[in-house]
Amino acid sequence: MHLQSLHTTTAVFINEWQDALIHDAKALLEQVVQKDQYYRHNDPEFSDCERSNADSHMRGMLMGQTLCLQVRNASVLLGTWQSIIFAEFDGAPQAAPWRCRLPGV
């Protein structure tokens, strides 16, 4: 099964859904991609984007926007602690589109 987010400030990935781990992952991404850093995407001299959301795009690029998953007995095959996580990095959750494709179906 192929799962894809169709929005550039989102990510879809597999990990354990545990509150402390989610908090730690957010903190890591905030350290790696800092919001107050200079980005040309946020600079009107170079970009027509008024949202100043380059950090959200960078986080989406780092985390990825596609998954390829095995399906067995009509269910997605995941490990005991694995969850499919959809993350929105540009503020409040939006109705970001995503698509799922089952090859051969």
Short mmCIF file of N, CA and C in Angstrom, two decimals:
data_model
loop_
_atom_site.label_atom_id
_atom_site.label_comp_id
_atom_site.label_asym_id
_atom_site.label_seq_id
_atom_site.Cartn_x
_atom_site.Cartn_y
_atom_site.Cartn_z
N MET A 1 0.85 -1.16 0.00
CA MET A 1 0.00 0.00 0.00
C MET A 1 0.90 1.23 0.00
N HIS A 2 0.56 2.18 -0.83
CA HIS A 2 1.32 3.43 -0.90
C HIS A 2 0.47 4.54 -0.29
N LEU A 3 1.01 5.24 0.71
CA LEU A 3 0.32 6.32 1.40
C LEU A 3 1.11 7.60 1.18
N GLN A 4 0.44 8.67 0.77
CA GLN A 4 1.14 9.91 0.44
C GLN A 4 0.35 11.13 0.91
N SER A 5 1.07 12.05 1.56
CA SER A 5 0.49 13.35 1.88
C SER A 5 0.64 14.23 0.67
N LEU A 6 -0.37 15.02 0.37
CA LEU A 6 -0.32 15.92 -0.79
C LEU A 6 -0.15 17.37 -0.36
N HIS A 7 0.43 17.57 0.79
CA HIS A 7 0.66 18.93 1.28
C HIS A 7 2.12 19.05 1.69
N THR A 8 2.76 20.17 1.34
CA THR A 8 4.21 20.31 1.51
C THR A 8 4.66 20.65 2.92
N THR A 9 3.75 20.96 3.83
CA THR A 9 4.15 21.24 5.21
C THR A 9 3.70 20.13 6.16
N THR A 10 3.51 18.95 5.61
CA THR A 10 3.09 17.81 6.42
C THR A 10 4.08 16.66 6.24
N ALA A 11 3.90 15.64 7.06
CA ALA A 11 4.69 14.42 6.93
C ALA A 11 3.84 13.24 7.36
N VAL A 12 4.17 12.08 6.83
CA VAL A 12 3.56 10.84 7.26
C VAL A 12 4.70 9.86 7.52
N PHE A 13 4.69 9.25 8.70
CA PHE A 13 5.79 8.37 9.08
C PHE A 13 5.30 7.33 10.08
N ILE A 14 6.15 6.38 10.37
CA ILE A 14 5.83 5.33 11.33
C ILE A 14 6.70 5.50 12.57
N ASN A 15 6.07 5.44 13.72
CA ASN A 15 6.79 5.43 14.99
C ASN A 15 5.82 5.04 16.09
N GLU A 16 6.31 5.01 17.29
CA GLU A 16 5.45 4.72 18.43
C GLU A 16 4.69 5.98 18.82
N TRP A 17 3.38 5.86 19.05
CA TRP A 17 2.58 7.00 19.50
C TRP A 17 2.55 6.96 21.02
N GLN A 18 3.46 7.72 21.60
CA GLN A 18 3.56 7.81 23.06
C GLN A 18 3.83 9.27 23.35
N ASP A 19 3.07 9.87 24.26
CA ASP A 19 3.11 11.32 24.48
C ASP A 19 4.51 11.86 24.71
N ALA A 20 5.31 11.21 25.56
CA ALA A 20 6.66 11.71 25.84
C ALA A 20 7.54 11.64 24.60
N LEU A 21 7.39 10.57 23.81
CA LEU A 21 8.18 10.44 22.59
C LEU A 21 7.77 11.48 21.55
N ILE A 22 6.48 11.73 21.41
CA ILE A 22 6.00 12.77 20.49
C ILE A 22 6.56 14.13 20.91
N HIS A 23 6.54 14.41 22.20
CA HIS A 23 7.11 15.66 22.72
C HIS A 23 8.60 15.75 22.36
N ASP A 24 9.35 14.68 22.57
CA ASP A 24 10.78 14.66 22.26
C ASP A 24 11.03 14.85 20.76
N ALA A 25 10.20 14.23 19.92
CA ALA A 25 10.35 14.37 18.47
C ALA A 25 10.12 15.82 18.04
N LYS A 26 9.09 16.45 18.62
CA LYS A 26 8.83 17.87 18.32
C LYS A 26 10.02 18.74 18.73
N ALA A 27 10.57 18.47 19.92
CA ALA A 27 11.72 19.24 20.41
C ALA A 27 12.92 19.06 19.49
N LEU A 28 13.16 17.83 19.04
CA LEU A 28 14.27 17.58 18.12
C LEU A 28 14.10 18.36 16.82
N LEU A 29 12.91 18.30 16.24
CA LEU A 29 12.67 19.03 14.98
C LEU A 29 12.82 20.53 15.17
N GLU A 30 12.40 21.05 16.33
CA GLU A 30 12.56 22.49 16.60
C GLU A 30 14.03 22.87 16.73
N GLN A 31 14.88 21.96 17.22
CA GLN A 31 16.32 22.24 17.32
C GLN A 31 16.98 22.17 15.95
N VAL A 32 16.60 21.17 15.16
CA VAL A 32 17.22 20.97 13.85
C VAL A 32 16.78 22.04 12.86
N VAL A 33 15.50 22.38 12.87
CA VAL A 33 14.95 23.38 11.95
C VAL A 33 14.33 24.48 12.80
N GLN A 34 15.08 25.53 13.00
CA GLN A 34 14.63 26.62 13.88
C GLN A 34 13.75 27.61 13.12
N LYS A 35 12.65 27.99 13.76
CA LYS A 35 11.69 28.91 13.14
C LYS A 35 12.28 30.30 12.90
N ASP A 36 13.12 30.77 13.82
CA ASP A 36 13.64 32.14 13.70
C ASP A 36 14.90 32.25 12.84
N GLN A 37 15.31 31.17 12.21
CA GLN A 37 16.45 31.20 11.30
C GLN A 37 16.04 31.92 10.01
N TYR A 38 17.00 32.51 9.31
CA TYR A 38 16.70 33.17 8.04
C TYR A 38 16.48 32.12 6.95
N TYR A 39 15.39 32.27 6.22
CA TYR A 39 15.09 31.43 5.07
C TYR A 39 14.70 32.33 3.91
N ARG A 40 15.26 32.09 2.74
CA ARG A 40 14.90 32.88 1.56
C ARG A 40 13.42 32.76 1.23
N HIS A 41 12.84 31.61 1.54
CA HIS A 41 11.42 31.39 1.29
C HIS A 41 10.56 32.42 2.03
N ASN A 42 11.04 32.89 3.17
CA ASN A 42 10.29 33.87 3.98
C ASN A 42 10.62 35.31 3.62
N ASP A 43 11.58 35.52 2.74
CA ASP A 43 12.06 36.86 2.40
C ASP A 43 11.33 37.37 1.15
N PRO A 44 10.57 38.47 1.26
CA PRO A 44 9.83 38.99 0.11
C PRO A 44 10.71 39.33 -1.09
N GLU A 45 12.00 39.53 -0.86
CA GLU A 45 12.91 39.81 -1.98
C GLU A 45 13.06 38.58 -2.88
N PHE A 46 12.89 37.39 -2.33
CA PHE A 46 13.12 36.16 -3.09
C PHE A 46 11.86 35.31 -3.28
N SER A 47 10.82 35.56 -2.52
CA SER A 47 9.66 34.67 -2.53
C SER A 47 8.36 35.46 -2.43
N ASP A 48 7.32 34.94 -3.05
CA ASP A 48 6.00 35.59 -2.95
C ASP A 48 5.14 34.96 -1.85
N CYS A 49 5.72 34.07 -1.05
CA CYS A 49 4.98 33.44 0.03
C CYS A 49 4.87 34.40 1.21
N GLU A 50 3.65 34.65 1.65
CA GLU A 50 3.43 35.57 2.77
C GLU A 50 3.27 34.86 4.10
N ARG A 51 3.33 33.54 4.12
CA ARG A 51 3.07 32.78 5.34
C ARG A 51 4.29 32.66 6.26
N SER A 52 5.48 32.95 5.76
CA SER A 52 6.71 32.79 6.56
C SER A 52 6.74 31.41 7.22
N ASN A 53 6.60 30.40 6.40
CA ASN A 53 6.51 29.03 6.92
C ASN A 53 7.58 28.10 6.37
N ALA A 54 8.74 28.65 6.03
CA ALA A 54 9.81 27.82 5.47
C ALA A 54 10.20 26.70 6.43
N ASP A 55 10.19 26.98 7.73
CA ASP A 55 10.54 25.94 8.70
C ASP A 55 9.59 24.75 8.60
N SER A 56 8.33 25.01 8.34
CA SER A 56 7.36 23.92 8.19
C SER A 56 7.66 23.08 6.95
N HIS A 57 8.04 23.73 5.87
CA HIS A 57 8.42 22.99 4.66
C HIS A 57 9.66 22.13 4.92
N MET A 58 10.65 22.69 5.61
CA MET A 58 11.89 21.95 5.90
C MET A 58 11.61 20.72 6.77
N ARG A 59 10.75 20.86 7.76
CA ARG A 59 10.41 19.72 8.62
C ARG A 59 9.69 18.64 7.82
N GLY A 60 8.80 19.06 6.93
CA GLY A 60 8.12 18.09 6.07
C GLY A 60 9.10 17.35 5.18
N MET A 61 10.09 18.08 4.64
CA MET A 61 11.10 17.43 3.80
C MET A 61 11.92 16.41 4.59
N LEU A 62 12.29 16.77 5.81
CA LEU A 62 13.09 15.86 6.63
C LEU A 62 12.34 14.60 7.02
N MET A 63 11.07 14.73 7.34
CA MET A 63 10.29 13.60 7.82
C MET A 63 9.73 12.74 6.69
N GLY A 64 9.49 13.34 5.55
CA GLY A 64 8.98 12.58 4.40
C GLY A 64 7.47 12.62 4.29
N GLN A 65 7.00 12.45 3.06
CA GLN A 65 5.57 12.55 2.80
C GLN A 65 4.98 11.31 2.16
N THR A 66 5.74 10.22 2.15
CA THR A 66 5.22 8.98 1.60
C THR A 66 5.61 7.79 2.47
N LEU A 67 4.78 6.78 2.43
CA LEU A 67 5.06 5.49 3.08
C LEU A 67 4.67 4.38 2.12
N CYS A 68 5.44 3.32 2.15
CA CYS A 68 5.10 2.10 1.44
C CYS A 68 4.91 1.03 2.51
N LEU A 69 3.72 0.47 2.58
CA LEU A 69 3.36 -0.44 3.67
C LEU A 69 2.92 -1.79 3.12
N GLN A 70 3.21 -2.83 3.88
CA GLN A 70 2.74 -4.17 3.51
C GLN A 70 1.31 -4.35 4.00
N VAL A 71 0.52 -5.06 3.22
CA VAL A 71 -0.83 -5.44 3.61
C VAL A 71 -0.86 -6.96 3.67
N ARG A 72 -1.34 -7.47 4.80
CA ARG A 72 -1.43 -8.92 4.97
C ARG A 72 -2.80 -9.24 5.57
N ASN A 73 -3.50 -10.16 4.97
CA ASN A 73 -4.84 -10.54 5.45
C ASN A 73 -5.75 -9.32 5.60
N ALA A 74 -5.72 -8.44 4.61
CA ALA A 74 -6.57 -7.25 4.54
C ALA A 74 -6.28 -6.22 5.62
N SER A 75 -5.10 -6.29 6.26
CA SER A 75 -4.71 -5.30 7.28
C SER A 75 -3.30 -4.82 7.01
N VAL A 76 -3.06 -3.56 7.34
CA VAL A 76 -1.71 -3.01 7.23
C VAL A 76 -0.83 -3.72 8.25
N LEU A 77 0.34 -4.17 7.81
CA LEU A 77 1.26 -4.89 8.69
C LEU A 77 2.13 -3.88 9.44
N LEU A 78 1.93 -3.80 10.74
CA LEU A 78 2.71 -2.91 11.60
C LEU A 78 3.22 -3.70 12.79
N GLY A 79 4.35 -3.26 13.35
CA GLY A 79 4.88 -3.86 14.56
C GLY A 79 3.99 -3.53 15.75
N THR A 80 4.25 -4.20 16.85
CA THR A 80 3.42 -4.06 18.06
C THR A 80 3.23 -2.61 18.47
N TRP A 81 4.28 -1.81 18.46
CA TRP A 81 4.20 -0.44 18.95
C TRP A 81 4.16 0.59 17.82
N GLN A 82 4.08 0.14 16.60
CA GLN A 82 4.10 1.07 15.47
C GLN A 82 2.72 1.66 15.19
N SER A 83 2.74 2.95 14.88
CA SER A 83 1.55 3.67 14.43
C SER A 83 1.90 4.48 13.20
N ILE A 84 0.93 4.67 12.33
CA ILE A 84 1.11 5.60 11.21
C ILE A 84 0.75 6.98 11.75
N ILE A 85 1.70 7.91 11.62
CA ILE A 85 1.52 9.25 12.19
C ILE A 85 1.51 10.27 11.06
N PHE A 86 0.50 11.12 11.07
CA PHE A 86 0.40 12.23 10.13
C PHE A 86 0.68 13.51 10.92
N ALA A 87 1.67 14.28 10.49
CA ALA A 87 2.05 15.51 11.20
C ALA A 87 1.86 16.72 10.32
N GLU A 88 1.29 17.77 10.88
CA GLU A 88 1.14 19.07 10.22
C GLU A 88 2.09 20.02 10.94
N PHE A 89 3.04 20.60 10.21
CA PHE A 89 4.06 21.46 10.81
C PHE A 89 3.77 22.95 10.68
N ASP A 90 2.67 23.32 10.05
CA ASP A 90 2.37 24.73 9.79
C ASP A 90 1.18 25.18 10.64
N GLY A 91 1.30 25.04 11.95
CA GLY A 91 0.26 25.53 12.84
C GLY A 91 -0.86 24.54 13.04
N ALA A 92 -2.07 25.07 13.16
CA ALA A 92 -3.24 24.25 13.45
C ALA A 92 -3.49 23.24 12.34
N PRO A 93 -3.98 22.06 12.69
CA PRO A 93 -4.28 21.05 11.67
C PRO A 93 -5.24 21.60 10.62
N GLN A 94 -4.92 21.30 9.39
CA GLN A 94 -5.75 21.72 8.27
C GLN A 94 -6.30 20.47 7.60
N ALA A 95 -7.17 20.68 6.67
CA ALA A 95 -7.69 19.55 5.89
C ALA A 95 -6.69 19.23 4.79
N ALA A 96 -5.51 18.78 5.19
CA ALA A 96 -4.46 18.47 4.21
C ALA A 96 -4.82 17.16 3.50
N PRO A 97 -4.80 17.18 2.19
CA PRO A 97 -5.17 15.97 1.46
C PRO A 97 -4.09 14.90 1.53
N TRP A 98 -4.51 13.66 1.50
CA TRP A 98 -3.60 12.54 1.40
C TRP A 98 -4.27 11.48 0.53
N ARG A 99 -3.45 10.58 0.01
CA ARG A 99 -3.97 9.55 -0.88
C ARG A 99 -3.39 8.20 -0.48
N CYS A 100 -4.18 7.19 -0.72
CA CYS A 100 -3.78 5.82 -0.45
C CYS A 100 -4.01 5.03 -1.74
N ARG A 101 -3.02 4.24 -2.12
CA ARG A 101 -3.16 3.44 -3.35
C ARG A 101 -2.78 2.00 -3.05
N LEU A 102 -3.62 1.11 -3.48
CA LEU A 102 -3.34 -0.31 -3.36
C LEU A 102 -3.02 -0.84 -4.75
N PRO A 103 -1.74 -1.08 -5.05
CA PRO A 103 -1.39 -1.58 -6.38
C PRO A 103 -2.12 -2.88 -6.68
N GLY A 104 -2.59 -2.99 -7.90
CA GLY A 104 -3.30 -4.19 -8.33
C GLY A 104 -4.77 -4.22 -7.98
N VAL A 105 -5.24 -3.19 -7.28
CA VAL A 105 -6.66 -3.16 -6.89
C VAL A 105 -7.37 -2.09 -7.68
#
